[in-house]
């Protein structure tokens, strides 16, 4: 039997039964009729029993777990990338349900969430607003809670860390290959935009998977075969080892700590409340936080090591509490090339959050996709025209803003495709009356919806074109047959 404090009560796991007990003075239930509708909650395990125990002054809920569902932590470790995307869709569905049925509350934390192989979610505890508690549920918008669960799935951050230190820590700790997706989730501010981001990622994932199967071309696929479970275990092992060293050296000087520890610190699974201080301290003390200068007269040599560490530490602290202007001031006191990758990411993200897009590009042209995603999400694409850059992505997107079909078609092969860009390129071909090229492009990306729309556009073109009536009739009939084949 396992007991743990949960939601002002106690969660008890006993073999195949899970119970939640809470003192009667913490609820406002006098009749079980008021909570009967919880049995019909579509995202919950079946409630085998609900009972007001007058003798022990407790309210009891007994849940019947379903065999296909596992705790969310375990799911995160063993799930495939496709399963994690499906989970993200389910998070949005669950959140929308809770928003529409606002008389129901719950606790969206790891002990209360179970997931199956299709990414479907089941909660243990759920309650009625005003009658039963749900710690933290009403303190934050559901959009934030949904984003936290998705970011938890695609980063090495713990759910509690994301709650106590802010969602932005996921940006620096995103899983390999998912940095752009995490960035897009962070900047989304509505369920509609979040749902669009997840749909777009799922569509791209499936398209790239089909290309991989048909061509056997691994280089085209961004999703590598990563053993996340092994990787996270490795990080946890490193953290434990680092923690043991810190404990044994607690009475030694800072200088001795630096000398003793050479390996990179990988923060994972640190206790709530202390995570920020420990993480930042170890980043600055235990890693090669600043690259060695190659020039004899470089600014990094002129600055004392203690000063550079202090400015970087302050910058990370300000970033973690979303005080981006102050973070930028501290980071900019240190030469950019001397910053560790984590600090660089924090600075670039701070630039993004303060609309310093040109500064971010000047520091790192590879940050172009993040800037584009941010401006598109904010419906501010026109601001891309103000940027000065030789980045292929920026040049392409500036052409999109101007509706410059010639530049779009000249540069589209230089940028990474997604559903939106596929539509833009196809429209550019159609606008130039290059229907064969448009169809070939859509076919190459296995975008059947685009292929169908291109044939429709070609049909409309011939309907308006003056030509031999018989040839025109045959051409239009053939195009109509092709369109119908896509249904």
GROMACS .gro file of C-alpha atoms in nm:
model
  487
    1UNK     CA    1   0.000   0.000   0.000
    2UNK     CA    2   0.123   0.347  -0.094
    3UNK     CA    3  -0.008   0.672   0.056
    4UNK     CA    4   0.070   1.027  -0.052
    5UNK     CA    5  -0.077   1.370   0.031
    6UNK     CA    6  -0.288   1.494  -0.258
    7UNK     CA    7  -0.530   1.784  -0.306
    8UNK     CA    8  -0.579   1.848   0.072
    9UNK     CA    9  -0.652   1.478   0.117
   10UNK     CA   10  -0.472   1.144   0.079
   11UNK     CA   11  -0.424   0.932  -0.232
   12UNK     CA   12  -0.398   0.560  -0.152
   13UNK     CA   13  -0.277   0.301  -0.404
   14UNK     CA   14  -0.348  -0.056  -0.294
   15UNK     CA   15  -0.290  -0.328  -0.554
   16UNK     CA   16  -0.558  -0.280  -0.822
   17UNK     CA   17  -0.750  -0.014  -0.634
   18UNK     CA   18  -0.688   0.358  -0.598
   19UNK     CA   19  -0.867   0.558  -0.330
   20UNK     CA   20  -0.887   0.925  -0.246
   21UNK     CA   21  -0.982   1.027   0.108
   22UNK     CA   22  -1.049   1.382   0.218
   23UNK     CA   23  -1.179   1.522   0.551
   24UNK     CA   24  -1.543   1.630   0.538
   25UNK     CA   25  -1.455   1.977   0.661
   26UNK     CA   26  -1.266   2.038   0.334
   27UNK     CA   27  -1.563   1.968   0.109
   28UNK     CA   28  -1.916   2.101   0.087
   29UNK     CA   29  -2.106   1.783   0.011
   30UNK     CA   30  -2.411   1.683   0.213
   31UNK     CA   31  -2.567   1.451  -0.043
   32UNK     CA   32  -2.406   1.226  -0.304
   33UNK     CA   33  -2.671   1.333  -0.554
   34UNK     CA   34  -2.473   1.653  -0.611
   35UNK     CA   35  -2.167   1.462  -0.733
   36UNK     CA   36  -2.329   1.179  -0.931
   37UNK     CA   37  -2.248   1.344  -1.264
   38UNK     CA   38  -1.876   1.278  -1.198
   39UNK     CA   39  -1.945   0.919  -1.303
   40UNK     CA   40  -2.012   1.045  -1.656
   41UNK     CA   41  -1.687   1.239  -1.688
   42UNK     CA   42  -1.543   1.117  -2.024
   43UNK     CA   43  -1.179   1.173  -1.927
   44UNK     CA   44  -1.180   0.983  -1.598
   45UNK     CA   45  -1.132   0.632  -1.462
   46UNK     CA   46  -1.459   0.471  -1.352
   47UNK     CA   47  -1.555   0.564  -0.996
   48UNK     CA   48  -1.638   0.237  -0.824
   49UNK     CA   49  -1.755   0.398  -0.503
   50UNK     CA   50  -1.826   0.742  -0.358
   51UNK     CA   51  -1.916   0.751   0.008
   52UNK     CA   52  -1.958   0.998   0.294
   53UNK     CA   53  -1.812   0.816   0.596
   54UNK     CA   54  -1.964   0.990   0.895
   55UNK     CA   55  -1.773   0.783   1.150
   56UNK     CA   56  -1.429   0.878   1.019
   57UNK     CA   57  -1.545   1.220   0.900
   58UNK     CA   58  -1.407   1.157   0.550
   59UNK     CA   59  -1.531   1.155   0.192
   60UNK     CA   60  -1.413   0.850  -0.002
   61UNK     CA   61  -1.371   0.803  -0.377
   62UNK     CA   62  -1.260   0.462  -0.512
   63UNK     CA   63  -1.134   0.445  -0.870
   64UNK     CA   64  -1.107   0.143  -1.098
   65UNK     CA   65  -0.787   0.174  -1.310
   66UNK     CA   66  -0.797   0.057  -1.671
   67UNK     CA   67  -0.521  -0.184  -1.776
   68UNK     CA   68  -0.416   0.002  -2.091
   69UNK     CA   69  -0.335   0.324  -1.905
   70UNK     CA   70  -0.002   0.405  -1.742
   71UNK     CA   71   0.116   0.704  -1.532
   72UNK     CA   72   0.208   1.008  -1.740
   73UNK     CA   73   0.572   0.998  -1.623
   74UNK     CA   74   0.615   0.645  -1.755
   75UNK     CA   75   0.434   0.735  -2.077
   76UNK     CA   76   0.676   1.024  -2.132
   77UNK     CA   77   0.974   0.789  -2.101
   78UNK     CA   78   0.853   0.519  -2.340
   79UNK     CA   79   0.617   0.694  -2.583
   80UNK     CA   80   0.703   0.739  -2.949
   81UNK     CA   81   0.701   1.085  -3.104
   82UNK     CA   82   0.369   1.011  -3.274
   83UNK     CA   83   0.215   0.906  -2.942
   84UNK     CA   84   0.335   1.229  -2.782
   85UNK     CA   85   0.171   1.436  -3.055
   86UNK     CA   86  -0.153   1.241  -3.008
   87UNK     CA   87  -0.125   1.310  -2.635
   88UNK     CA   88  -0.091   1.682  -2.710
   89UNK     CA   89  -0.413   1.672  -2.912
   90UNK     CA   90  -0.586   1.497  -2.624
   91UNK     CA   91  -0.460   1.761  -2.378
   92UNK     CA   92  -0.631   2.029  -2.588
   93UNK     CA   93  -0.952   1.822  -2.608
   94UNK     CA   94  -0.953   1.769  -2.231
   95UNK     CA   95  -0.889   2.137  -2.164
   96UNK     CA   96  -1.167   2.243  -2.400
   97UNK     CA   97  -1.406   2.004  -2.225
   98UNK     CA   98  -1.318   2.147  -1.884
   99UNK     CA   99  -1.361   2.498  -2.019
  100UNK     CA  100  -1.705   2.421  -2.161
  101UNK     CA  101  -1.811   2.230  -1.848
  102UNK     CA  102  -1.684   2.485  -1.599
  103UNK     CA  103  -1.869   2.333  -1.305
  104UNK     CA  104  -1.613   2.048  -1.307
  105UNK     CA  105  -1.260   2.087  -1.172
  106UNK     CA  106  -0.955   1.863  -1.143
  107UNK     CA  107  -0.585   1.861  -1.061
  108UNK     CA  108  -0.361   1.850  -1.369
  109UNK     CA  109  -0.049   1.706  -1.207
  110UNK     CA  110   0.146   1.386  -1.265
  111UNK     CA  111  -0.014   1.175  -0.992
  112UNK     CA  112  -0.358   1.238  -1.136
  113UNK     CA  113  -0.292   1.174  -1.506
  114UNK     CA  114  -0.275   0.840  -1.690
  115UNK     CA  115  -0.225   0.785  -2.064
  116UNK     CA  116  -0.269   0.493  -2.305
  117UNK     CA  117  -0.079   0.405  -2.623
  118UNK     CA  118  -0.315   0.617  -2.838
  119UNK     CA  119  -0.232   0.921  -2.625
  120UNK     CA  120  -0.577   0.917  -2.463
  121UNK     CA  121  -0.591   1.069  -2.115
  122UNK     CA  122  -0.773   0.949  -1.804
  123UNK     CA  123  -0.777   1.139  -1.475
  124UNK     CA  124  -0.826   0.991  -1.132
  125UNK     CA  125  -0.969   1.276  -0.929
  126UNK     CA  126  -1.225   1.521  -1.058
  127UNK     CA  127  -1.465   1.730  -0.856
  128UNK     CA  128  -1.751   1.978  -0.863
  129UNK     CA  129  -1.668   2.349  -0.844
  130UNK     CA  130  -1.768   2.498  -0.509
  131UNK     CA  131  -1.817   2.156  -0.352
  132UNK     CA  132  -1.480   1.986  -0.388
  133UNK     CA  133  -1.124   2.123  -0.392
  134UNK     CA  134  -0.886   2.129  -0.688
  135UNK     CA  135  -0.556   2.280  -0.578
  136UNK     CA  136  -0.416   2.518  -0.840
  137UNK     CA  137  -0.692   2.455  -1.095
  138UNK     CA  138  -0.863   2.793  -1.066
  139UNK     CA  139  -0.543   2.991  -1.011
  140UNK     CA  140  -0.430   2.963  -1.375
  141UNK     CA  141  -0.600   2.981  -1.715
  142UNK     CA  142  -0.660   2.639  -1.869
  143UNK     CA  143  -0.451   2.746  -2.168
  144UNK     CA  144  -0.143   2.771  -1.942
  145UNK     CA  145  -0.212   2.432  -1.783
  146UNK     CA  146  -0.252   2.271  -2.126
  147UNK     CA  147   0.071   2.424  -2.255
  148UNK     CA  148   0.252   2.299  -1.944
  149UNK     CA  149   0.149   1.939  -2.009
  150UNK     CA  150   0.257   1.957  -2.373
  151UNK     CA  151   0.591   2.120  -2.287
  152UNK     CA  152   0.647   1.855  -2.018
  153UNK     CA  153   0.612   1.588  -2.286
  154UNK     CA  154   0.864   1.747  -2.525
  155UNK     CA  155   1.130   1.862  -2.280
  156UNK     CA  156   1.344   1.722  -2.000
  157UNK     CA  157   1.176   1.954  -1.749
  158UNK     CA  158   0.956   1.812  -1.476
  159UNK     CA  159   0.595   1.924  -1.453
  160UNK     CA  160   0.656   2.078  -1.112
  161UNK     CA  161   0.959   2.264  -1.246
  162UNK     CA  162   0.751   2.412  -1.525
  163UNK     CA  163   0.497   2.526  -1.268
  164UNK     CA  164   0.736   2.670  -1.011
  165UNK     CA  165   0.993   2.824  -1.248
  166UNK     CA  166   0.779   2.914  -1.548
  167UNK     CA  167   0.711   2.750  -1.884
  168UNK     CA  168   1.009   2.915  -2.051
  169UNK     CA  169   1.258   2.670  -1.897
  170UNK     CA  170   1.126   2.416  -2.149
  171UNK     CA  171   1.282   2.627  -2.424
  172UNK     CA  172   1.636   2.551  -2.306
  173UNK     CA  173   1.560   2.190  -2.219
  174UNK     CA  174   1.360   2.076  -2.521
  175UNK     CA  175   1.414   1.724  -2.652
  176UNK     CA  176   1.639   1.692  -2.956
  177UNK     CA  177   1.454   1.777  -3.277
  178UNK     CA  178   1.162   1.950  -3.102
  179UNK     CA  179   1.309   2.291  -3.023
  180UNK     CA  180   1.102   2.476  -3.284
  181UNK     CA  181   0.780   2.301  -3.177
  182UNK     CA  182   0.844   2.392  -2.812
  183UNK     CA  183   0.910   2.752  -2.916
  184UNK     CA  184   0.580   2.764  -3.106
  185UNK     CA  185   0.388   2.620  -2.811
  186UNK     CA  186   0.542   2.880  -2.580
  187UNK     CA  187   0.430   3.174  -2.792
  188UNK     CA  188   0.076   3.045  -2.851
  189UNK     CA  189  -0.185   3.225  -2.641
  190UNK     CA  190  -0.517   3.062  -2.731
  191UNK     CA  191  -0.651   2.708  -2.766
  192UNK     CA  192  -0.710   2.783  -3.133
  193UNK     CA  193  -0.345   2.872  -3.199
  194UNK     CA  194  -0.222   2.583  -2.981
  195UNK     CA  195  -0.445   2.338  -3.166
  196UNK     CA  196  -0.320   2.471  -3.500
  197UNK     CA  197   0.043   2.423  -3.393
  198UNK     CA  198  -0.019   2.063  -3.285
  199UNK     CA  199  -0.219   1.984  -3.601
  200UNK     CA  200   0.055   2.131  -3.818
  201UNK     CA  201   0.320   1.923  -3.639
  202UNK     CA  202   0.115   1.605  -3.669
  203UNK     CA  203   0.059   1.665  -4.040
  204UNK     CA  204   0.428   1.732  -4.101
  205UNK     CA  205   0.527   1.426  -3.899
  206UNK     CA  206   0.301   1.199  -4.106
  207UNK     CA  207   0.416   1.348  -4.435
  208UNK     CA  208   0.782   1.306  -4.348
  209UNK     CA  209   0.715   0.953  -4.228
  210UNK     CA  210   0.558   0.865  -4.564
  211UNK     CA  211   0.856   1.010  -4.747
  212UNK     CA  212   1.087   0.807  -4.524
  213UNK     CA  213   0.900   0.485  -4.602
  214UNK     CA  214   0.883   0.548  -4.977
  215UNK     CA  215   1.236   0.681  -5.031
  216UNK     CA  216   1.432   0.531  -4.744
  217UNK     CA  217   1.588   0.876  -4.712
  218UNK     CA  218   1.679   0.925  -4.348
  219UNK     CA  219   1.833   1.269  -4.403
  220UNK     CA  220   1.493   1.417  -4.493
  221UNK     CA  221   1.337   1.311  -4.167
  222UNK     CA  222   1.398   1.545  -3.875
  223UNK     CA  223   1.273   1.289  -3.623
  224UNK     CA  224   1.565   1.066  -3.532
  225UNK     CA  225   1.536   0.742  -3.340
  226UNK     CA  226   1.615   0.868  -2.994
  227UNK     CA  227   1.596   0.646  -2.689
  228UNK     CA  228   1.442   0.904  -2.457
  229UNK     CA  229   1.413   0.665  -2.168
  230UNK     CA  230   1.784   0.584  -2.175
  231UNK     CA  231   1.872   0.949  -2.228
  232UNK     CA  232   1.665   1.067  -1.932
  233UNK     CA  233   1.799   0.790  -1.708
  234UNK     CA  234   2.148   0.902  -1.799
  235UNK     CA  235   2.065   1.259  -1.704
  236UNK     CA  236   1.910   1.145  -1.376
  237UNK     CA  237   2.222   0.943  -1.297
  238UNK     CA  238   2.442   1.246  -1.364
  239UNK     CA  239   2.223   1.458  -1.139
  240UNK     CA  240   2.248   1.206  -0.853
  241UNK     CA  241   2.625   1.187  -0.892
  242UNK     CA  242   2.650   1.566  -0.897
  243UNK     CA  243   2.427   1.587  -0.591
  244UNK     CA  244   2.647   1.342  -0.401
  245UNK     CA  245   2.958   1.541  -0.484
  246UNK     CA  246   2.791   1.863  -0.371
  247UNK     CA  247   2.691   1.705  -0.041
  248UNK     CA  248   3.041   1.578   0.029
  249UNK     CA  249   3.187   1.916  -0.057
  250UNK     CA  250   2.935   2.133   0.124
  251UNK     CA  251   3.202   2.265   0.362
  252UNK     CA  252   3.466   2.323   0.097
  253UNK     CA  253   3.530   2.645  -0.089
  254UNK     CA  254   3.373   2.737  -0.423
  255UNK     CA  255   3.716   2.713  -0.584
  256UNK     CA  256   3.758   2.352  -0.473
  257UNK     CA  257   3.418   2.268  -0.620
  258UNK     CA  258   3.515   2.410  -0.956
  259UNK     CA  259   3.839   2.216  -0.957
  260UNK     CA  260   3.673   1.891  -0.857
  261UNK     CA  261   3.389   1.890  -1.109
  262UNK     CA  262   3.467   1.904  -1.477
  263UNK     CA  263   3.169   1.738  -1.641
  264UNK     CA  264   2.866   1.920  -1.780
  265UNK     CA  265   2.573   1.943  -1.538
  266UNK     CA  266   2.243   1.816  -1.675
  267UNK     CA  267   1.956   1.941  -1.455
  268UNK     CA  268   1.672   1.692  -1.427
  269UNK     CA  269   1.438   1.600  -1.144
  270UNK     CA  270   1.545   1.866  -0.892
  271UNK     CA  271   1.321   1.936  -0.595
  272UNK     CA  272   1.053   2.204  -0.626
  273UNK     CA  273   1.148   2.545  -0.494
  274UNK     CA  274   1.522   2.485  -0.508
  275UNK     CA  275   1.547   2.395  -0.876
  276UNK     CA  276   1.629   2.743  -1.002
  277UNK     CA  277   1.903   2.818  -0.751
  278UNK     CA  278   2.066   2.477  -0.789
  279UNK     CA  279   2.037   2.477  -1.168
  280UNK     CA  280   2.176   2.825  -1.215
  281UNK     CA  281   2.451   2.768  -0.962
  282UNK     CA  282   2.565   2.449  -1.128
  283UNK     CA  283   2.543   2.594  -1.477
  284UNK     CA  284   2.780   2.872  -1.381
  285UNK     CA  285   3.009   2.677  -1.152
  286UNK     CA  286   3.020   2.325  -1.292
  287UNK     CA  287   3.012   2.370  -1.670
  288UNK     CA  288   3.243   2.528  -1.922
  289UNK     CA  289   2.998   2.817  -1.919
  290UNK     CA  290   3.220   3.052  -2.111
  291UNK     CA  291   3.416   2.946  -2.416
  292UNK     CA  292   3.787   3.023  -2.413
  293UNK     CA  293   3.885   3.333  -2.602
  294UNK     CA  294   4.094   3.289  -2.914
  295UNK     CA  295   4.209   3.650  -2.945
  296UNK     CA  296   4.467   3.811  -2.723
  297UNK     CA  297   4.274   4.138  -2.703
  298UNK     CA  298   3.920   3.997  -2.679
  299UNK     CA  299   3.663   4.153  -2.446
  300UNK     CA  300   3.620   3.826  -2.259
  301UNK     CA  301   3.984   3.836  -2.151
  302UNK     CA  302   3.949   4.192  -2.033
  303UNK     CA  303   3.655   4.096  -1.813
  304UNK     CA  304   3.719   3.904  -1.495
  305UNK     CA  305   3.575   3.555  -1.482
  306UNK     CA  306   3.380   3.643  -1.168
  307UNK     CA  307   3.214   3.934  -1.349
  308UNK     CA  308   3.115   3.730  -1.653
  309UNK     CA  309   2.966   3.459  -1.433
  310UNK     CA  310   2.776   3.715  -1.229
  311UNK     CA  311   2.620   3.882  -1.536
  312UNK     CA  312   2.524   3.548  -1.693
  313UNK     CA  313   2.377   3.422  -1.366
  314UNK     CA  314   2.169   3.737  -1.329
  315UNK     CA  315   2.055   3.707  -1.691
  316UNK     CA  316   1.935   3.351  -1.637
  317UNK     CA  317   1.756   3.450  -1.319
  318UNK     CA  318   1.576   3.738  -1.488
  319UNK     CA  319   1.480   3.512  -1.781
  320UNK     CA  320   1.335   3.249  -1.550
  321UNK     CA  321   1.093   3.505  -1.402
  322UNK     CA  322   1.019   3.657  -1.744
  323UNK     CA  323   1.190   3.991  -1.677
  324UNK     CA  324   1.338   3.991  -2.025
  325UNK     CA  325   1.454   4.353  -2.047
  326UNK     CA  326   1.667   4.308  -1.735
  327UNK     CA  327   1.791   3.972  -1.863
  328UNK     CA  328   1.907   4.132  -2.189
  329UNK     CA  329   2.097   4.405  -2.002
  330UNK     CA  330   2.291   4.143  -1.805
  331UNK     CA  331   2.359   3.908  -2.098
  332UNK     CA  332   2.478   4.192  -2.320
  333UNK     CA  333   2.751   4.275  -2.069
  334UNK     CA  334   2.916   3.949  -2.175
  335UNK     CA  335   3.047   3.882  -2.531
  336UNK     CA  336   2.786   3.666  -2.706
  337UNK     CA  337   3.044   3.416  -2.837
  338UNK     CA  338   3.158   3.355  -2.481
  339UNK     CA  339   2.815   3.246  -2.358
  340UNK     CA  340   2.723   2.883  -2.310
  341UNK     CA  341   2.457   2.744  -2.545
  342UNK     CA  342   2.191   2.758  -2.272
  343UNK     CA  343   2.265   3.124  -2.202
  344UNK     CA  344   2.261   3.201  -2.574
  345UNK     CA  345   1.919   3.042  -2.607
  346UNK     CA  346   1.792   3.244  -2.311
  347UNK     CA  347   1.921   3.568  -2.462
  348UNK     CA  348   1.768   3.495  -2.804
  349UNK     CA  349   1.436   3.409  -2.643
  350UNK     CA  350   1.451   3.732  -2.441
  351UNK     CA  351   1.505   3.924  -2.766
  352UNK     CA  352   1.203   3.746  -2.912
  353UNK     CA  353   0.981   3.832  -2.617
  354UNK     CA  354   1.084   4.200  -2.632
  355UNK     CA  355   1.042   4.240  -3.010
  356UNK     CA  356   1.418   4.278  -3.068
  357UNK     CA  357   1.404   4.059  -3.377
  358UNK     CA  358   1.688   4.227  -3.565
  359UNK     CA  359   1.918   4.190  -3.265
  360UNK     CA  360   1.836   3.820  -3.244
  361UNK     CA  361   1.910   3.770  -3.614
  362UNK     CA  362   2.235   3.961  -3.584
  363UNK     CA  363   2.342   3.727  -3.304
  364UNK     CA  364   2.228   3.404  -3.469
  365UNK     CA  365   2.076   3.373  -3.819
  366UNK     CA  366   1.958   3.021  -3.731
  367UNK     CA  367   1.701   3.183  -3.504
  368UNK     CA  368   1.506   3.289  -3.813
  369UNK     CA  369   1.240   3.016  -3.791
  370UNK     CA  370   1.157   3.108  -3.431
  371UNK     CA  371   1.112   3.473  -3.526
  372UNK     CA  372   0.887   3.382  -3.819
  373UNK     CA  373   0.676   3.146  -3.605
  374UNK     CA  374   0.636   3.412  -3.337
  375UNK     CA  375   0.527   3.687  -3.577
  376UNK     CA  376   0.287   3.456  -3.760
  377UNK     CA  377   0.131   3.346  -3.430
  378UNK     CA  378   0.086   3.711  -3.333
  379UNK     CA  379  -0.057   3.799  -3.678
  380UNK     CA  380   0.230   4.043  -3.731
  381UNK     CA  381   0.389   3.894  -4.043
  382UNK     CA  382   0.428   4.238  -4.205
  383UNK     CA  383   0.702   4.318  -3.954
  384UNK     CA  384   0.923   4.065  -4.133
  385UNK     CA  385   0.974   4.322  -4.409
  386UNK     CA  386   1.166   4.546  -4.169
  387UNK     CA  387   1.431   4.282  -4.103
  388UNK     CA  388   1.767   4.292  -4.278
  389UNK     CA  389   1.908   3.944  -4.327
  390UNK     CA  390   2.058   3.709  -4.585
  391UNK     CA  391   1.869   3.422  -4.423
  392UNK     CA  392   1.686   3.208  -4.680
  393UNK     CA  393   1.392   3.180  -4.442
  394UNK     CA  394   1.361   3.557  -4.397
  395UNK     CA  395   1.398   3.623  -4.773
  396UNK     CA  396   1.128   3.365  -4.847
  397UNK     CA  397   0.887   3.496  -4.583
  398UNK     CA  398   0.941   3.857  -4.691
  399UNK     CA  399   0.844   3.750  -5.043
  400UNK     CA  400   0.530   3.590  -4.899
  401UNK     CA  401   0.435   3.919  -4.730
  402UNK     CA  402   0.485   4.104  -5.062
  403UNK     CA  403   0.312   3.825  -5.256
  404UNK     CA  404   0.618   3.816  -5.480
  405UNK     CA  405   0.562   3.488  -5.663
  406UNK     CA  406   0.890   3.505  -5.853
  407UNK     CA  407   1.099   3.524  -5.534
  408UNK     CA  408   0.885   3.260  -5.363
  409UNK     CA  409   0.942   3.011  -5.646
  410UNK     CA  410   1.311   3.099  -5.662
  411UNK     CA  411   1.371   3.033  -5.291
  412UNK     CA  412   1.119   2.772  -5.175
  413UNK     CA  413   1.366   2.485  -5.209
  414UNK     CA  414   1.598   2.658  -4.962
  415UNK     CA  415   1.351   2.651  -4.671
  416UNK     CA  416   1.194   2.374  -4.467
  417UNK     CA  417   0.839   2.299  -4.579
  418UNK     CA  418   0.529   2.279  -4.362
  419UNK     CA  419   0.159   2.277  -4.449
  420UNK     CA  420   0.140   2.655  -4.467
  421UNK     CA  421   0.443   2.690  -4.693
  422UNK     CA  422   0.325   2.410  -4.918
  423UNK     CA  423   0.005   2.606  -4.976
  424UNK     CA  424   0.201   2.925  -5.045
  425UNK     CA  425   0.428   2.759  -5.301
  426UNK     CA  426   0.137   2.585  -5.474
  427UNK     CA  427  -0.055   2.913  -5.496
  428UNK     CA  428   0.252   3.080  -5.645
  429UNK     CA  429   0.274   2.813  -5.917
  430UNK     CA  430  -0.099   2.843  -5.985
  431UNK     CA  431  -0.072   3.222  -5.997
  432UNK     CA  432   0.192   3.181  -6.266
  433UNK     CA  433  -0.038   2.931  -6.444
  434UNK     CA  434   0.219   2.655  -6.389
  435UNK     CA  435  -0.033   2.384  -6.300
  436UNK     CA  436   0.190   2.088  -6.383
  437UNK     CA  437   0.467   2.218  -6.156
  438UNK     CA  438   0.214   2.297  -5.883
  439UNK     CA  439   0.068   1.946  -5.894
  440UNK     CA  440   0.413   1.783  -5.897
  441UNK     CA  441   0.513   1.989  -5.594
  442UNK     CA  442   0.199   1.892  -5.399
  443UNK     CA  443   0.246   1.530  -5.505
  444UNK     CA  444   0.606   1.535  -5.385
  445UNK     CA  445   0.485   1.638  -5.040
  446UNK     CA  446   0.194   1.392  -5.049
  447UNK     CA  447  -0.053   1.677  -4.987
  448UNK     CA  448  -0.373   1.540  -5.138
  449UNK     CA  449  -0.583   1.839  -5.039
  450UNK     CA  450  -0.350   2.067  -5.232
  451UNK     CA  451  -0.344   1.829  -5.529
  452UNK     CA  452  -0.722   1.840  -5.544
  453UNK     CA  453  -0.736   2.221  -5.516
  454UNK     CA  454  -0.475   2.261  -5.790
  455UNK     CA  455  -0.684   2.049  -6.026
  456UNK     CA  456  -0.987   2.262  -5.938
  457UNK     CA  457  -0.792   2.579  -6.016
  458UNK     CA  458  -0.674   2.431  -6.346
  459UNK     CA  459  -1.031   2.338  -6.435
  460UNK     CA  460  -1.150   2.693  -6.360
  461UNK     CA  461  -0.869   2.826  -6.579
  462UNK     CA  462  -0.978   2.619  -6.880
  463UNK     CA  463  -1.343   2.706  -6.823
  464UNK     CA  464  -1.251   3.074  -6.874
  465UNK     CA  465  -1.002   3.013  -7.157
  466UNK     CA  466  -1.097   3.058  -7.521
  467UNK     CA  467  -0.999   2.747  -7.717
  468UNK     CA  468  -1.139   2.480  -7.946
  469UNK     CA  469  -1.479   2.384  -7.792
  470UNK     CA  470  -1.424   2.010  -7.833
  471UNK     CA  471  -1.074   2.021  -7.684
  472UNK     CA  472  -1.201   2.241  -7.403
  473UNK     CA  473  -1.483   1.999  -7.322
  474UNK     CA  474  -1.248   1.698  -7.311
  475UNK     CA  475  -0.994   1.885  -7.098
  476UNK     CA  476  -1.254   1.996  -6.843
  477UNK     CA  477  -1.413   1.649  -6.824
  478UNK     CA  478  -1.073   1.486  -6.765
  479UNK     CA  479  -0.992   1.737  -6.491
  480UNK     CA  480  -1.329   1.675  -6.327
  481UNK     CA  481  -1.259   1.300  -6.322
  482UNK     CA  482  -0.922   1.363  -6.157
  483UNK     CA  483  -1.087   1.587  -5.896
  484UNK     CA  484  -1.347   1.320  -5.816
  485UNK     CA  485  -1.071   1.062  -5.762
  486UNK     CA  486  -0.956   1.259  -5.458
  487UNK     CA  487  -1.293   1.224  -5.283
   0.00000   0.00000   0.00000
